[in-house]
CSV table of C-alpha atoms in Angstrom, one decimal:
chain,number,residue,atom,x,y,z
A,8,MET,CA,132.1,-196.3,86.9
A,9,LEU,CA,130.4,-200.1,87.1
A,10,ALA,CA,130.2,-202.4,90.1
A,11,ILE,CA,128.8,-206.1,90.0
A,12,ILE,CA,127.4,-207.3,93.4
A,13,ASN,CA,126.4,-210.9,94.0
A,14,SER,CA,122.9,-211.7,95.7
A,15,LEU,CA,119.9,-213.8,95.6
A,16,ALA,CA,116.2,-213.8,94.9
A,17,LEU,CA,113.5,-216.4,96.2
A,18,ARG,CA,111.0,-218.1,93.8
A,19,GLY,CA,108.8,-220.3,95.6
A,20,ILE,CA,111.2,-221.9,98.0
A,21,ASP,CA,113.9,-222.1,95.2
A,22,ALA,CA,116.3,-219.3,95.0
A,23,ASN,CA,118.2,-217.8,91.9
A,24,LEU,CA,121.4,-216.2,91.9
A,25,ILE,CA,121.3,-212.4,91.1
A,26,LYS,CA,123.9,-210.1,89.8
A,27,VAL,CA,123.2,-206.5,90.8
A,28,GLU,CA,124.7,-204.5,88.1
A,29,VAL,CA,125.3,-201.0,89.3
A,30,ASP,CA,126.6,-198.0,86.8
A,31,VAL,CA,127.2,-194.9,88.3
A,32,SER,CA,127.6,-192.1,85.2
A,33,SER,CA,127.7,-188.4,84.6
A,34,GLY,CA,124.4,-187.0,83.5
A,35,LEU,CA,121.1,-185.6,85.0
A,36,PRO,CA,120.5,-187.1,88.6
A,37,GLY,CA,118.5,-190.3,88.4
A,38,PHE,CA,117.7,-193.7,89.9
A,39,ASN,CA,116.6,-196.3,87.7
A,40,ILE,CA,116.1,-200.2,88.3
A,41,VAL,CA,115.5,-202.5,85.7
A,42,GLY,CA,115.3,-206.0,85.7
A,43,LEU,CA,111.6,-206.8,86.3
A,44,PRO,CA,111.5,-205.3,89.7
A,45,ASP,CA,108.5,-205.2,91.7
A,46,THR,CA,107.1,-202.7,93.6
A,47,SER,CA,108.8,-203.5,96.8
A,48,VAL,CA,112.3,-203.7,95.0
A,49,ARG,CA,111.6,-200.0,93.0
A,50,GLU,CA,111.2,-198.5,96.3
A,51,ALA,CA,114.7,-199.4,97.3
A,52,SER,CA,115.8,-196.3,95.6
A,53,GLU,CA,114.4,-194.0,98.6
A,54,ARG,CA,115.8,-196.5,101.5
A,55,VAL,CA,119.0,-196.8,99.7
A,56,ARG,CA,119.4,-193.2,99.4
A,57,ALA,CA,118.4,-192.3,103.0
A,58,ALA,CA,120.5,-195.4,104.7
A,59,VAL,CA,123.9,-194.2,102.2
A,60,LYS,CA,123.5,-190.5,103.5
A,61,ASN,CA,122.6,-191.3,107.2
A,62,THR,CA,125.4,-193.9,107.3
A,63,GLY,CA,127.9,-191.2,106.6
A,64,PHE,CA,128.8,-191.8,102.9
A,65,GLU,CA,128.0,-189.5,100.1
A,66,PHE,CA,125.3,-190.3,97.7
A,67,PRO,CA,126.6,-189.4,94.3
A,68,ALA,CA,124.3,-186.8,92.5
A,69,LYS,CA,124.9,-188.7,89.1
A,70,ARG,CA,122.8,-190.9,87.0
A,71,ILE,CA,122.4,-194.2,88.8
A,72,THR,CA,121.2,-197.5,86.7
A,73,ILE,CA,120.7,-200.5,88.5
A,74,ASN,CA,120.1,-204.0,86.3
A,75,LEU,CA,119.0,-207.0,88.1
A,76,ALA,CA,120.2,-210.0,86.2
A,77,PRO,CA,119.1,-212.2,84.7
A,78,ALA,CA,116.7,-209.6,83.4
A,79,ASP,CA,113.6,-211.9,82.7
A,80,LEU,CA,113.4,-213.2,86.2
A,81,LYS,CA,110.7,-211.2,88.4
A,82,LYS,CA,112.4,-209.7,91.3
A,83,GLU,CA,110.3,-209.1,94.7
A,84,GLY,CA,110.9,-208.1,98.0
A,85,SER,CA,113.2,-206.1,99.9
A,86,GLY,CA,116.5,-208.2,100.2
A,87,LEU,CA,118.1,-206.7,97.2
A,88,ASP,CA,118.4,-203.4,99.3
A,89,LEU,CA,122.0,-204.2,100.6
A,90,PRO,CA,123.4,-205.3,97.4
A,91,ILE,CA,122.2,-202.2,95.6
A,92,ALA,CA,124.0,-200.0,98.4
A,93,ILE,CA,127.2,-201.8,98.2
A,94,GLY,CA,127.2,-201.6,94.5
A,95,ILE,CA,126.7,-198.0,94.7
A,96,LEU,CA,129.5,-197.2,97.4
A,97,ALA,CA,131.7,-199.6,95.5
A,98,ALA,CA,130.6,-197.9,91.9
A,99,THR,CA,131.9,-194.5,93.3
A,100,GLY,CA,135.0,-195.7,95.2
A,101,GLN,CA,133.9,-194.9,98.6
A,102,ILE,CA,134.3,-198.8,99.4
A,103,ALA,CA,136.9,-201.4,98.1
A,104,GLY,CA,137.7,-204.9,98.9
A,105,ASP,CA,138.1,-208.5,97.5
A,106,ILE,CA,135.4,-209.6,99.7
A,107,ILE,CA,132.7,-207.7,97.3
A,108,GLN,CA,133.4,-210.3,94.6
A,109,THR,CA,133.5,-213.0,96.7
A,110,SER,CA,130.4,-212.6,99.0
A,111,TYR,CA,126.5,-212.6,98.5
A,112,PHE,CA,124.8,-209.7,100.0
A,113,ILE,CA,121.3,-209.9,101.2
A,114,GLY,CA,119.0,-207.6,103.4
A,115,GLU,CA,116.5,-204.8,103.7
A,116,LEU,CA,117.9,-201.2,104.7
A,117,SER,CA,116.2,-198.9,107.2
A,118,LEU,CA,116.6,-195.4,106.5
A,119,ASP,CA,119.1,-195.0,109.2
A,120,GLY,CA,121.5,-197.6,107.8
A,121,SER,CA,120.4,-200.6,110.1
A,122,LEU,CA,119.6,-203.8,108.6
A,123,ARG,CA,116.3,-205.9,108.9
A,124,SER,CA,115.7,-209.3,108.3
A,125,VAL,CA,113.9,-210.6,105.0
A,126,PRO,CA,111.9,-213.8,104.4
A,127,GLY,CA,113.4,-216.7,102.5
A,128,VAL,CA,117.3,-216.8,103.8
A,129,LEU,CA,117.5,-220.4,104.8
A,130,PRO,CA,116.4,-221.5,101.0
A,131,MET,CA,118.7,-218.7,99.8
A,132,ALA,CA,121.5,-220.1,101.9
A,133,CYS,CA,120.9,-224.0,100.9
A,134,ALA,CA,121.0,-222.9,97.0
A,135,LEU,CA,124.7,-222.0,97.6
A,136,SER,CA,126.0,-225.6,97.8
A,137,GLN,CA,128.4,-225.6,95.4
A,138,PRO,CA,132.0,-226.5,96.2
A,139,ASP,CA,133.3,-223.2,94.6
A,140,ASN,CA,131.6,-221.4,97.5
A,141,SER,CA,133.7,-223.0,100.2
A,142,ASN,CA,135.9,-219.8,100.1
A,143,LYS,CA,133.1,-217.2,99.8
A,144,PHE,CA,130.7,-215.6,102.2
A,145,LEU,CA,127.0,-215.0,102.9
A,146,ILE,CA,126.4,-211.7,104.3
A,147,VAL,CA,122.9,-211.5,106.0
A,148,PRO,CA,121.2,-209.2,108.6
A,149,GLU,CA,122.0,-210.2,112.5
A,150,ALA,CA,118.1,-211.2,112.6
A,151,ASN,CA,118.7,-214.1,109.9
A,152,GLY,CA,122.4,-215.1,110.9
A,153,PHE,CA,121.3,-218.2,112.9
A,154,GLU,CA,118.9,-219.4,109.9
A,155,ALA,CA,121.3,-218.9,107.1
A,156,ALA,CA,124.1,-220.8,109.1
A,157,LEU,CA,121.8,-223.9,109.5
A,158,ALA,CA,122.3,-224.7,105.8
A,159,GLY,CA,125.8,-225.3,106.6
A,160,THR,CA,126.7,-224.5,102.8
A,161,ILE,CA,128.8,-221.3,103.1
A,162,PRO,CA,130.3,-219.1,105.8
A,163,VAL,CA,128.0,-216.6,107.4
A,164,LEU,CA,128.5,-213.0,108.4
A,165,SER,CA,125.6,-211.4,110.3
A,166,VAL,CA,125.6,-207.6,110.4
A,167,LYS,CA,123.8,-205.1,112.2
A,168,ASN,CA,124.2,-202.2,109.9
A,169,LEU,CA,125.4,-200.7,106.4
A,170,GLN,CA,128.5,-199.2,108.5
A,171,GLN,CA,129.7,-202.6,109.8
A,172,VAL,CA,129.2,-204.2,106.1
A,173,ALA,CA,131.6,-201.4,105.0
A,174,GLY,CA,134.0,-202.1,107.7
A,175,MET,CA,134.2,-205.7,106.7
A,176,ILE,CA,134.6,-204.9,103.1
A,177,THR,CA,137.8,-202.5,103.6
A,178,GLY,CA,139.3,-204.7,106.5
A,179,GLN,CA,138.7,-202.4,109.3
A,180,LEU,CA,136.5,-204.8,111.1
A,181,PRO,CA,137.3,-208.5,111.4
A,182,LEU,CA,135.3,-211.3,109.7
A,183,ASN,CA,133.8,-213.6,112.2
A,184,PRO,CA,131.7,-216.3,110.6
A,185,LEU,CA,128.9,-217.8,112.7
A,186,ALA,CA,129.6,-221.1,114.2
A,187,VAL,CA,126.4,-223.1,114.2
A,188,ARG,CA,125.5,-226.7,114.3
A,189,VAL,CA,122.0,-227.9,113.4
A,190,GLU,CA,122.0,-230.2,116.1
A,191,ASP,CA,122.1,-227.1,118.7
A,192,PHE,CA,118.6,-226.1,117.4
A,193,PHE,CA,117.0,-229.6,116.9
A,194,LEU,CA,115.9,-230.1,120.5
A,195,GLN,CA,112.9,-232.7,120.3
A,196,LYS,CA,110.6,-232.0,123.1
A,197,ASN,CA,109.3,-235.4,124.1
A,198,SER,CA,106.8,-234.1,126.5
A,199,GLU,CA,103.8,-233.3,124.7
A,200,SER,CA,101.2,-230.8,126.5
A,201,LEU,CA,98.5,-233.0,124.7
A,202,ASP,CA,98.4,-236.3,125.8
A,203,PHE,CA,96.1,-239.7,124.4
A,204,SER,CA,96.1,-240.5,128.2
A,205,GLU,CA,93.5,-237.8,128.8
A,206,VAL,CA,90.8,-239.2,126.2
A,207,TYR,CA,88.6,-241.5,128.1
A,208,GLY,CA,87.2,-244.3,126.0
A,209,GLN,CA,87.3,-244.5,122.4
A,210,ASN,CA,89.8,-247.2,122.3
A,211,GLY,CA,88.7,-248.3,118.7
A,212,VAL,CA,89.2,-244.8,117.6
A,213,LYS,CA,92.4,-244.7,119.3
A,214,ARG,CA,93.6,-248.0,117.5
A,215,ALA,CA,92.5,-246.4,113.8
A,216,LEU,CA,94.5,-243.5,114.7
A,217,GLU,CA,97.5,-245.2,115.6
A,218,ILE,CA,97.4,-247.0,112.4
A,219,ALA,CA,97.2,-243.8,110.6
A,220,ALA,CA,100.2,-242.3,112.1
A,221,ALA,CA,102.4,-245.5,111.8
A,222,GLY,CA,101.4,-245.3,107.9
A,223,GLY,CA,101.2,-241.6,107.2
A,224,HIS,CA,97.4,-242.2,106.3
A,225,ASN,CA,94.6,-239.6,106.0
A,226,VAL,CA,91.4,-240.0,108.4
A,227,LEU,CA,88.1,-238.7,108.7
A,228,MET,CA,86.3,-239.0,111.9
A,229,ILE,CA,82.5,-238.9,111.9
A,230,GLY,CA,80.7,-238.6,115.0
A,231,SER,CA,78.1,-236.2,117.2
A,232,PRO,CA,78.9,-233.0,118.8
A,233,GLY,CA,80.9,-233.7,121.9
A,234,SER,CA,82.3,-237.2,121.0
A,235,GLY,CA,85.7,-236.3,121.2
A,236,LYS,CA,86.5,-235.8,117.7
A,237,THR,CA,88.6,-232.6,117.7
A,238,MET,CA,90.4,-233.8,121.3
A,239,LEU,CA,91.6,-236.8,119.3
A,240,ALA,CA,92.8,-235.2,116.3
A,241,LYS,CA,94.8,-232.4,118.4
A,242,ARG,CA,96.6,-235.4,120.1
A,243,ILE,CA,97.6,-237.2,116.7
A,244,ALA,CA,101.0,-235.0,116.7
A,245,SER,CA,102.1,-236.3,120.0
A,246,ILE,CA,102.3,-240.0,118.2
A,247,LEU,CA,103.8,-239.0,115.3
A,248,PRO,CA,107.6,-240.0,114.8
A,249,ASN,CA,110.3,-237.4,115.5
A,250,LEU,CA,111.2,-235.4,112.6
A,251,THR,CA,114.9,-236.3,111.1
A,252,ILE,CA,117.2,-233.3,110.6
A,253,ASP,CA,116.6,-233.2,106.9
A,254,GLU,CA,112.8,-233.2,107.3
A,255,ALA,CA,113.1,-230.3,109.9
A,256,LEU,CA,115.2,-228.5,107.3
A,257,SER,CA,112.6,-228.8,104.3
A,258,ILE,CA,109.8,-227.9,106.7
A,259,SER,CA,112.1,-224.7,107.8
A,260,LYS,CA,112.7,-223.6,104.1
A,261,ILE,CA,109.0,-223.2,103.5
A,262,TYR,CA,108.4,-221.3,106.7
A,263,SER,CA,111.5,-219.0,106.1
A,264,SER,CA,110.0,-218.3,102.5
A,265,SER,CA,106.9,-217.3,104.2
A,266,GLY,CA,108.5,-215.2,106.9
A,267,LEU,CA,107.2,-217.3,109.6
A,268,LEU,CA,110.6,-218.5,111.3
A,269,ASN,CA,111.4,-217.1,114.6
A,270,SER,CA,115.3,-215.4,114.7
A,271,GLN,CA,115.9,-217.0,117.9
A,272,ASP,CA,114.5,-220.6,116.9
A,273,PRO,CA,115.3,-220.5,113.4
A,274,LEU,CA,114.4,-224.6,113.0
A,275,ILE,CA,111.3,-226.0,112.9
A,276,SER,CA,112.0,-229.2,115.1
A,277,LYS,CA,108.2,-230.5,115.9
A,278,ARG,CA,105.9,-231.7,113.2
A,279,PRO,CA,103.5,-228.9,112.0
A,280,PHE,CA,100.0,-228.8,113.0
A,281,ARG,CA,97.6,-226.7,110.9
A,282,ALA,CA,94.3,-225.9,111.6
A,283,PRO,CA,92.7,-223.4,109.1
A,284,HIS,CA,89.2,-222.3,109.7
A,285,HIS,CA,86.3,-223.4,107.7
A,286,THR,CA,86.0,-219.8,106.0
A,287,ALA,CA,89.3,-220.4,104.5
A,288,SER,CA,89.8,-219.4,101.0
A,289,THR,CA,91.2,-222.0,98.3
A,290,ALA,CA,94.5,-219.4,98.1
A,291,SER,CA,95.0,-219.5,101.8
A,292,LEU,CA,94.6,-223.2,101.9
A,293,ILE,CA,96.4,-224.2,98.5
A,294,GLY,CA,98.8,-221.4,98.1
A,295,GLY,CA,98.5,-218.7,95.7
A,296,GLY,CA,98.4,-214.6,95.4
A,297,LYS,CA,100.1,-212.5,92.6
A,298,PHE,CA,103.1,-213.7,93.6
A,299,PRO,CA,102.6,-217.4,94.6
A,300,ARG,CA,103.0,-218.1,98.3
A,301,PRO,CA,102.7,-221.4,100.1
A,302,GLY,CA,99.3,-222.2,101.5
A,303,GLU,CA,98.5,-224.1,104.7
A,304,ILE,CA,99.1,-227.6,102.8
A,305,SER,CA,102.6,-226.7,102.4
A,306,LEU,CA,102.8,-225.4,106.0
A,307,ALA,CA,101.7,-228.7,107.1
A,308,GLN,CA,104.6,-230.4,105.0
A,309,GLU,CA,105.7,-233.5,107.2
A,310,GLY,CA,102.7,-232.6,109.8
A,311,ILE,CA,98.9,-232.6,110.0
A,312,LEU,CA,96.4,-230.6,108.2
A,313,PHE,CA,93.3,-230.4,110.5
A,314,LEU,CA,90.0,-229.6,108.7
A,315,ASP,CA,87.4,-229.6,111.4
A,316,GLU,CA,83.6,-229.4,110.2
A,317,LEU,CA,84.7,-230.4,107.1
A,318,PRO,CA,81.5,-230.2,105.1
A,319,GLU,CA,81.3,-226.5,106.2
A,320,TYR,CA,84.4,-225.5,104.1
A,321,ARG,CA,83.3,-224.3,100.4
A,322,LYS,CA,83.0,-227.1,97.9
A,323,ASP,CA,85.8,-225.6,95.7
A,324,VAL,CA,88.1,-225.5,98.6
A,325,LEU,CA,87.9,-229.2,99.3
A,326,GLU,CA,87.9,-230.2,95.3
A,327,ALA,CA,91.1,-228.1,95.3
A,328,LEU,CA,92.7,-230.7,97.9
A,329,ARG,CA,92.2,-233.7,95.5
A,330,GLN,CA,95.4,-233.3,93.2
A,331,PRO,CA,98.0,-232.4,96.2
A,332,LEU,CA,96.6,-235.5,98.3
A,333,GLU,CA,97.4,-237.8,95.4
A,334,ASP,CA,100.7,-236.3,94.0
A,335,ARG,CA,101.8,-234.6,97.6
A,336,ILE,CA,102.9,-231.4,95.4
A,337,VAL,CA,101.0,-228.3,94.5
A,338,THR,CA,101.7,-226.3,91.5
A,339,ILE,CA,100.5,-222.8,91.3
A,340,SER,CA,100.2,-221.1,87.8
A,341,ARG,CA,100.0,-217.2,87.7
A,342,ILE,CA,100.7,-214.7,85.0
A,343,SER,CA,103.9,-213.7,86.8
A,344,GLY,CA,104.9,-217.4,86.5
A,345,THR,CA,104.5,-221.0,87.8
A,346,VAL,CA,105.8,-222.2,91.5
A,347,SER,CA,105.8,-225.7,93.1
A,348,TYR,CA,105.7,-226.3,96.7
A,349,PRO,CA,105.7,-229.5,98.3
A,350,ALA,CA,102.5,-230.8,100.1
A,351,SER,CA,103.2,-234.1,101.8
A,352,PHE,CA,100.8,-233.9,104.6
A,353,MET,CA,98.6,-236.0,106.9
A,354,LEU,CA,95.1,-235.1,106.3
A,355,VAL,CA,93.0,-235.4,109.5
A,356,ALA,CA,89.2,-234.2,109.1
A,357,ALA,CA,86.4,-234.1,111.2
A,358,MET,CA,82.5,-234.0,110.5
A,359,ASN,CA,78.9,-234.4,112.4
A,360,PRO,CA,76.7,-237.2,110.2
A,361,CYS,CA,74.0,-234.6,109.5
A,362,PRO,CA,73.3,-230.7,109.9
A,363,CYS,CA,72.0,-231.0,113.5
A,364,GLY,CA,74.8,-233.6,114.2
A,365,TYR,CA,72.6,-236.1,116.0
A,366,TYR,CA,71.7,-238.6,113.2
A,367,GLY,CA,72.3,-242.1,114.2
A,368,ASP,CA,72.9,-241.0,117.8
A,369,SER,CA,71.8,-243.3,120.7
A,370,GLU,CA,70.8,-240.5,123.1
A,371,LYS,CA,69.3,-237.5,121.2
A,372,GLU,CA,67.1,-237.4,118.3
A,373,CYS,CA,67.9,-236.1,114.7
A,374,VAL,CA,65.7,-233.0,113.3
A,375,CYS,CA,67.2,-233.2,109.9
A,376,THR,CA,64.9,-234.1,106.9
A,377,PRO,CA,66.3,-236.9,104.6
A,378,TYR,CA,66.9,-234.2,102.0
A,379,GLN,CA,68.8,-232.0,104.5
A,380,ILE,CA,71.2,-235.0,105.3
A,381,GLN,CA,71.4,-235.8,101.6
A,382,LYS,CA,72.4,-232.2,100.8
A,383,TYR,CA,74.9,-232.2,103.8
A,384,ARG,CA,76.6,-235.4,102.8
A,385,ASN,CA,76.7,-234.0,99.1
A,386,LYS,CA,79.3,-231.6,99.9
A,387,LEU,CA,81.9,-234.1,99.8
A,388,SER,CA,82.5,-235.8,96.7
A,389,GLY,CA,83.4,-239.2,96.0
A,390,PRO,CA,86.7,-238.5,94.6
A,391,LEU,CA,87.8,-236.8,97.8
A,392,LEU,CA,86.4,-239.2,100.0
A,393,ASP,CA,88.0,-242.0,98.0
A,394,ARG,CA,91.8,-240.1,99.0
A,395,ILE,CA,90.8,-240.3,102.6
A,396,ASP,CA,92.6,-243.9,103.6
A,397,ILE,CA,90.7,-244.2,107.0
A,398,GLN,CA,86.9,-243.2,107.5
A,399,ILE,CA,85.7,-243.8,111.3
A,400,GLU,CA,82.6,-243.4,113.4
A,401,VAL,CA,83.3,-241.9,116.9
A,402,PRO,CA,80.5,-242.9,118.9
A,403,ARG,CA,79.4,-241.0,121.7
A,404,LEU,CA,80.8,-241.8,125.2
A,405,LYS,CA,78.8,-243.6,127.7
A,406,TYR,CA,78.9,-242.5,131.4
A,407,GLU,CA,80.8,-245.6,132.3
A,408,ASP,CA,83.7,-244.6,130.6
A,409,LEU,CA,84.0,-241.2,132.2
A,410,GLU,CA,84.1,-243.1,135.5
A,411,SER,CA,86.3,-245.8,134.5
A,412,ASN,CA,89.5,-246.3,136.5
A,413,LEU,CA,91.3,-248.4,133.9
A,414,PRO,CA,94.5,-246.7,133.0
A,415,SER,CA,94.9,-245.4,129.7
A,416,GLU,CA,97.6,-245.5,127.3
A,417,THR,CA,99.9,-242.5,127.0
A,418,SER,CA,100.7,-241.0,123.9
A,419,GLN,CA,104.7,-242.2,124.5
A,420,GLU,CA,103.5,-245.6,124.6
A,421,ILE,CA,101.6,-245.3,121.4
A,422,LYS,CA,104.5,-243.5,119.6
A,423,LEU,CA,107.0,-246.1,120.4
A,424,ARG,CA,105.0,-248.6,118.6
A,425,VAL,CA,104.3,-246.2,115.7
A,426,GLU,CA,108.1,-245.2,115.4
A,427,LYS,CA,108.9,-249.1,115.2
A,428,ALA,CA,106.4,-249.5,112.3
A,429,ARG,CA,108.0,-246.4,110.3
A,430,SER,CA,111.3,-247.8,110.9
A,431,ILE,CA,110.4,-250.9,109.2
A,432,GLN,CA,108.9,-248.7,106.2
A,433,ARG,CA,112.2,-246.8,106.1
A,434,LYS,CA,113.8,-250.0,105.4
A,435,ARG,CA,111.4,-251.1,102.9
A,436,PHE,CA,111.6,-247.9,100.7
A,437,LYS,CA,115.2,-247.3,101.4
A,438,GLU,CA,115.7,-247.3,97.6
A,439,THR,CA,112.5,-245.2,96.3
A,440,GLY,CA,112.6,-242.1,98.3
A,441,LEU,CA,109.4,-242.7,100.0
A,442,ASN,CA,108.8,-242.6,103.7
A,443,SER,CA,105.6,-244.1,104.8
A,444,ASN,CA,103.1,-247.0,103.1
A,445,SER,CA,100.3,-244.2,102.4
A,446,GLN,CA,103.3,-242.9,99.6
A,447,MET,CA,103.3,-246.2,98.0
A,448,THR,CA,102.5,-245.9,94.4
A,449,HIS,CA,100.2,-248.3,92.5
A,450,LYS,CA,103.2,-250.1,91.2
A,451,LEU,CA,104.7,-251.1,94.3
A,452,ILE,CA,101.8,-252.3,95.9
A,453,PRO,CA,102.2,-256.0,94.6
A,454,VAL,CA,105.7,-255.8,95.5
A,455,HIS,CA,105.0,-255.0,99.3
A,456,CYS,CA,101.5,-255.7,99.8
A,457,VAL,CA,101.7,-259.5,99.4
A,458,THR,CA,98.6,-261.2,101.0
A,459,THR,CA,97.7,-265.0,102.2
A,460,LYS,CA,95.1,-266.8,99.8
A,461,LYS,CA,92.7,-266.4,102.5
A,462,ALA,CA,93.4,-262.5,102.4
A,463,LYS,CA,93.3,-262.4,98.8
A,464,LEU,CA,89.7,-264.0,98.7
A,465,LEU,CA,88.4,-261.6,101.3
A,466,LEU,CA,89.7,-258.7,99.4
A,467,HIS,CA,88.1,-260.0,96.2
A,468,LYS,CA,84.4,-260.4,97.8
A,469,ALA,CA,85.0,-257.1,99.5
A,470,PHE,CA,85.7,-255.3,96.2
A,471,GLN,CA,82.7,-256.8,94.8
A,472,LYS,CA,80.3,-256.5,97.6
A,473,LEU,CA,81.1,-252.8,98.5
A,474,GLY,CA,81.5,-251.6,94.8
A,475,LEU,CA,85.3,-250.6,95.4
A,476,SER,CA,87.4,-248.1,93.2
A,477,MET,CA,90.6,-249.0,92.0
A,478,ARG,CA,92.1,-246.3,94.3
A,479,ALA,CA,90.0,-247.4,97.3
A,480,HIS,CA,91.3,-251.2,96.7
A,481,ASP,CA,94.8,-249.7,96.6
A,482,ARG,CA,94.4,-247.8,99.7
A,483,ILE,CA,92.8,-250.8,101.8
A,484,LEU,CA,96.1,-252.8,101.2
A,485,LYS,CA,98.0,-249.9,102.1
A,486,ILE,CA,96.2,-249.9,105.4
A,487,ALA,CA,96.6,-253.5,105.9
A,488,ARG,CA,100.2,-253.4,105.2
A,489,THR,CA,100.7,-250.6,107.9
A,490,ILE,CA,98.6,-252.9,110.2
A,491,ALA,CA,100.8,-255.8,109.5
A,492,ASP,CA,103.8,-253.8,110.3
A,493,LEU,CA,102.7,-252.8,113.7
A,494,ALA,CA,102.1,-256.6,114.1
A,495,GLU,CA,105.6,-257.1,112.8
A,496,LYS,CA,104.2,-259.4,110.2
A,497,ASP,CA,105.8,-259.6,106.7
A,498,ILE,CA,102.8,-261.1,105.0
A,499,ILE,CA,99.0,-259.5,105.1
A,500,ASN,CA,96.7,-262.1,106.5
A,501,ASP,CA,93.0,-262.2,106.6
A,502,GLU,CA,92.9,-260.4,110.0
A,503,HIS,CA,94.9,-257.4,108.8
A,504,LEU,CA,92.8,-257.1,105.8
A,505,ALA,CA,89.6,-257.6,107.7
A,506,GLU,CA,90.4,-254.7,109.9
A,507,ALA,CA,91.7,-252.5,106.9
A,508,ILE,CA,88.3,-252.8,105.3
A,509,HIS,CA,86.5,-252.0,108.7
A,510,TYR,CA,88.2,-248.5,108.6
A,511,ARG,CA,86.5,-247.8,104.8
A,512,MET,CA,83.1,-247.4,106.3
A,513,LEU,CA,82.2,-244.9,103.4
A,514,ASP,CA,82.8,-247.5,101.0
A,515,ARG,CA,79.9,-249.6,101.8
A,516,GLN,CA,76.9,-249.6,99.6
A,517,LYS,CA,74.7,-249.3,102.2
A,518,ASN,CA,74.9,-245.7,103.7
A,519,ILE,CA,76.7,-245.7,107.1
A,520,PHE,CA,74.1,-242.8,108.0
A,521,SER,CA,70.9,-245.0,107.4
């Protein structure tokens, strides 16, 4: 007898509909799974066999063939355990009901028949947004219930074990879909544990970071050890605008596919802050593996990727950042297929001016040779630095700054200005799908970065004197546009442009370390 069960399988953060075709026929007992299953899917035979028996059902001593259609799509993970078990029970006539044909089943089976959570349920649920699914159900493990219901695309039934699923199918148990609103989990926490008011001095750097947050610009901070680079970087998240519900869902889909969501708090409602160690590999940072998984740049979606001690990262790791920084998407190709992940993040990096850290320091003498300094600097290529909008020096703090009683601005005060600038940008890019000035394409720059004649002359002189690339030219205009937004000005004037040029210190012909 044949039974066909609906399920889903994940590919990247996109879900594909899977037909689990179960045929139970006479012949020598066997359990075969076809349709490009990976090891975890093939091992479902033992999990399903034990779960069916331990739940009180009869496992047929017949020839069982499972086909996972479409057969040319690679299947991985343990989420197909439940539909396979339901298919066997339906094919042998042990359970029957209309819900079998009008539902999607996802879940990993334990040997005792209980259901374990599986990764990627949120993007799977989001894939079921077709109008004809309104009268269908998505049946998932209890631990994935809230996550699936957040998608709001299809009624969700969360179950504890195989026996409960069978009871719902046969009508012995009621169907009680979860009633969940995204707003119930979307709780913005305005009180940050880290605040800019805790940072003494460094007003110029704080200004640069405010501009970076307002326009979503990448930042590189250069300074001696102990100047406050890491302390400042960790507080940038406290001045970024609150996430929208759509942004929170898009981030949560990535975390769900990676198995990083909490079953009790299934929505990422705060902007991510990812800080991988400098020993990170290319695959861990960019994404990869036999079946490609999202890397740190995708987990930092709509948030911050902080790379401390930037030159200590392997050169091939840093060079791999160049394309995602430009395109805001990363495509990973493997023999098993090609997967694309979003990578729209704000890069915040920090480095010392030389290997010992004290080149140009006002208090400590540098012990590095010119060759060592040049070798240290060469770890960062020109094309990579070109993609970092704001490049600023973080000077050593003076003792007077530590003793100053002058009040320092809180993160909340800075955040209000940032949010006002972002609201201007949302209106500006309403028809383009962009979110911030940093995402402007070359084609949009002449439209939105209108300058005064004096500002245009200043930019022309800077382009010639500093030997700017076209990319650096565009990024200066983007920064100036953000500065003008903070000042609530429609036209970029020479003051805005001069400040923007000031933040491109690495573009100067005279090296900043000399």
